[in-house]
Amino acid sequence: MSVKTPIYIYNNEKKKNHSVVTAMIGSEIRAAIQNWRKENKLPINFRIPTLYMYFTKPIIKTAVVEGVTDIGTTNHLFETCLIDKVVFMNPLEEVQTVDTRNPRWKNILDGLQLKDYDIIFWSPLGGSVGFANPTRGNVDIIQKEVDTAEKMGYYNHYV
């Protein structure tokens, strides 16, 4: 039996050199989390103890590790969203430990959202599952920069 080691993706480490593209992606992720908070009717001052997050693209990992956004603050995007801890989790592993009759898992079990979105996040406390596509569907001039940064690796890489 192998022991799985959690992959922590939030480290509050300040980076001086970052890509403006990953900052834009971070802003999109922050907005998606804030919309998810509204959808779940969370009070404005409610701190989320743990947020599970799933993504497949390395550029998304860079954006969430660095946590830089364009909102004019030096706080990490997760601190701005009042999140205490973020853990990378494959939702297909998560559904093995929850009641899969819960409607929030139906599309994930059907495999639809895993390929339809860049990032998926949820709270183990319940509520809806949040989705976002920060690397797709941007206006042409931004999309060209995102595609170039992603293709050429013009962003910091983390193990």
Tab-separated table of C-alpha atoms in Angstrom:
chain	number	residue	atom	x	y	z
A	1	MET	CA	0.000	0.000	0.000
A	2	SER	CA	1.440	3.361	-0.996
A	3	VAL	CA	1.015	6.425	1.171
A	4	LYS	CA	-0.096	9.514	-0.709
A	5	THR	CA	1.580	12.772	0.158
A	6	PRO	CA	-0.616	15.863	-0.078
A	7	ILE	CA	0.449	18.478	-2.595
A	8	TYR	CA	0.249	21.897	-0.995
A	9	ILE	CA	-0.263	24.667	-3.501
A	10	TYR	CA	-0.496	27.711	-1.252
A	11	ASN	CA	2.720	28.803	0.434
A	12	ASN	CA	2.427	32.577	0.971
A	13	GLU	CA	5.977	32.971	-0.359
A	14	LYS	CA	6.530	36.378	-1.924
A	15	LYS	CA	7.891	36.263	-5.481
A	16	LYS	CA	9.204	39.404	-7.086
A	17	ASN	CA	9.448	38.027	-10.628
A	18	HIS	CA	6.217	36.755	-12.071
A	19	SER	CA	4.474	36.705	-15.400
A	20	VAL	CA	1.706	39.199	-16.104
A	21	VAL	CA	-0.119	36.307	-17.768
A	22	THR	CA	-0.126	34.250	-14.566
A	23	ALA	CA	-1.247	37.370	-12.674
A	24	MET	CA	-4.181	37.658	-15.091
A	25	ILE	CA	-4.966	33.965	-14.582
A	26	GLY	CA	-4.750	34.511	-10.809
A	27	SER	CA	-7.255	37.343	-11.108
A	28	GLU	CA	-9.637	35.104	-13.037
A	29	ILE	CA	-9.299	32.390	-10.382
A	30	ARG	CA	-9.912	34.938	-7.611
A	31	ALA	CA	-13.060	36.145	-9.396
A	32	ALA	CA	-14.280	32.548	-9.851
A	33	ILE	CA	-13.774	31.829	-6.138
A	34	GLN	CA	-15.580	35.036	-5.157
A	35	ASN	CA	-18.500	34.105	-7.450
A	36	TRP	CA	-18.535	30.617	-5.923
A	37	ARG	CA	-18.672	32.189	-2.457
A	38	LYS	CA	-21.693	34.275	-3.553
A	39	GLU	CA	-23.382	31.230	-5.095
A	40	ASN	CA	-23.014	29.381	-1.799
A	41	LYS	CA	-24.240	32.429	0.151
A	42	LEU	CA	-21.160	32.588	2.357
A	43	PRO	CA	-20.996	35.632	4.646
A	44	ILE	CA	-18.474	38.234	3.551
A	45	ASN	CA	-16.253	37.555	6.592
A	46	PHE	CA	-16.507	33.727	6.582
A	47	ARG	CA	-13.084	32.085	6.305
A	48	ILE	CA	-13.044	28.828	4.359
A	49	PRO	CA	-10.970	26.361	6.409
A	50	THR	CA	-10.011	24.158	3.428
A	51	LEU	CA	-10.578	24.414	-0.297
A	52	TYR	CA	-9.910	21.455	-2.568
A	53	MET	CA	-8.673	22.352	-6.024
A	54	TYR	CA	-8.095	20.367	-9.211
A	55	PHE	CA	-6.302	21.597	-12.326
A	56	THR	CA	-4.336	19.976	-15.119
A	57	LYS	CA	-2.255	22.785	-16.606
A	58	PRO	CA	1.128	23.784	-15.158
A	59	ILE	CA	0.436	27.468	-15.851
A	60	ILE	CA	-2.601	27.257	-13.545
A	61	LYS	CA	-0.419	25.706	-10.847
A	62	THR	CA	1.978	28.647	-11.173
A	63	ALA	CA	-0.886	31.118	-10.893
A	64	VAL	CA	-2.231	29.545	-7.702
A	65	VAL	CA	1.189	29.038	-6.097
A	66	GLU	CA	2.256	32.645	-6.738
A	67	GLY	CA	-1.208	34.037	-6.004
A	68	VAL	CA	-0.555	37.336	-7.770
A	69	THR	CA	-3.609	39.234	-9.036
A	70	ASP	CA	-4.281	42.606	-10.570
A	71	ILE	CA	-6.443	43.923	-7.714
A	72	GLY	CA	-3.703	46.148	-6.290
A	73	THR	CA	-2.917	44.229	-3.126
A	74	THR	CA	0.138	42.302	-2.027
A	75	ASN	CA	-2.049	39.617	-0.422
A	76	HIS	CA	-2.071	36.164	-1.981
A	77	LEU	CA	-5.248	35.486	-3.996
A	78	PHE	CA	-6.346	32.852	-1.460
A	79	GLU	CA	-5.898	35.290	1.418
A	80	THR	CA	-7.981	37.820	-0.505
A	81	CYS	CA	-10.693	35.136	-0.817
A	82	LEU	CA	-10.444	34.311	2.931
A	83	ILE	CA	-9.202	30.765	2.406
A	84	ASP	CA	-6.979	29.241	5.086
A	85	LYS	CA	-5.668	26.163	3.287
A	86	VAL	CA	-5.776	24.873	-0.292
A	87	VAL	CA	-5.045	21.263	-1.175
A	88	PHE	CA	-4.742	19.770	-4.647
A	89	MET	CA	-7.212	16.886	-4.902
A	90	ASN	CA	-8.422	14.837	-7.823
A	91	PRO	CA	-12.229	14.919	-7.614
A	92	LEU	CA	-12.412	11.282	-8.692
A	93	GLU	CA	-10.540	10.429	-5.480
A	94	GLU	CA	-12.783	12.723	-3.441
A	95	VAL	CA	-15.998	11.099	-4.674
A	96	GLN	CA	-14.806	7.788	-3.274
A	97	THR	CA	-15.199	9.270	0.220
A	98	VAL	CA	-18.523	11.126	-0.139
A	99	ASP	CA	-22.168	10.361	-0.837
A	100	THR	CA	-22.159	10.201	-4.630
A	101	ARG	CA	-25.942	10.610	-4.737
A	102	ASN	CA	-25.285	14.257	-3.939
A	103	PRO	CA	-26.137	16.267	-7.089
A	104	ARG	CA	-22.903	18.293	-6.926
A	105	TRP	CA	-20.942	15.185	-7.964
A	106	LYS	CA	-23.164	14.011	-10.845
A	107	ASN	CA	-21.320	15.804	-13.664
A	108	ILE	CA	-17.919	15.025	-12.178
A	109	LEU	CA	-18.795	11.341	-11.972
A	110	ASP	CA	-19.965	11.524	-15.561
A	111	GLY	CA	-16.516	12.943	-16.404
A	112	LEU	CA	-17.854	16.109	-18.028
A	113	GLN	CA	-16.299	18.909	-15.981
A	114	LEU	CA	-12.841	17.369	-15.762
A	115	LYS	CA	-12.271	18.003	-19.453
A	116	ASP	CA	-14.511	21.057	-19.826
A	117	TYR	CA	-12.785	23.340	-17.304
A	118	ASP	CA	-9.243	24.472	-16.499
A	119	ILE	CA	-9.861	24.471	-12.759
A	120	ILE	CA	-12.383	22.881	-10.415
A	121	PHE	CA	-12.656	23.670	-6.703
A	122	TRP	CA	-14.927	22.783	-3.816
A	123	SER	CA	-15.186	22.760	-0.054
A	124	PRO	CA	-15.263	19.480	1.851
A	125	LEU	CA	-17.916	21.159	4.043
A	126	GLY	CA	-20.424	21.045	1.161
A	127	GLY	CA	-21.982	23.484	-1.253
A	128	SER	CA	-21.573	23.648	-4.993
A	129	VAL	CA	-18.495	22.850	-7.067
A	130	GLY	CA	-16.791	25.901	-8.615
A	131	PHE	CA	-15.436	25.933	-12.162
A	132	ALA	CA	-13.352	28.327	-14.258
A	133	ASN	CA	-11.557	28.575	-17.592
A	134	PRO	CA	-8.936	31.299	-17.116
A	135	THR	CA	-6.764	30.041	-19.999
A	136	ARG	CA	-9.582	29.914	-22.551
A	137	GLY	CA	-12.158	32.234	-24.026
A	138	ASN	CA	-10.291	35.498	-23.463
A	139	VAL	CA	-10.348	38.396	-25.910
A	140	ASP	CA	-8.007	37.746	-28.832
A	141	ILE	CA	-5.085	39.925	-27.738
A	142	ILE	CA	-5.037	38.373	-24.241
A	143	GLN	CA	-5.684	34.856	-25.523
A	144	LYS	CA	-2.661	35.150	-27.829
A	145	GLU	CA	-0.440	36.029	-24.831
A	146	VAL	CA	-1.888	33.210	-22.710
A	147	ASP	CA	-1.365	30.682	-25.510
A	148	THR	CA	2.210	31.884	-26.103
A	149	ALA	CA	3.110	31.825	-22.391
A	150	GLU	CA	1.632	28.354	-22.048
A	151	LYS	CA	3.252	26.955	-25.202
A	152	MET	CA	6.688	28.492	-24.644
A	153	GLY	CA	6.742	28.060	-20.865
A	154	TYR	CA	7.044	31.791	-20.164
A	155	TYR	CA	6.148	31.498	-16.488
A	156	ASN	CA	7.755	30.170	-13.300
A	157	HIS	CA	7.609	26.393	-12.960
A	158	TYR	CA	7.012	24.594	-9.665
A	159	VAL	CA	7.513	20.937	-8.827
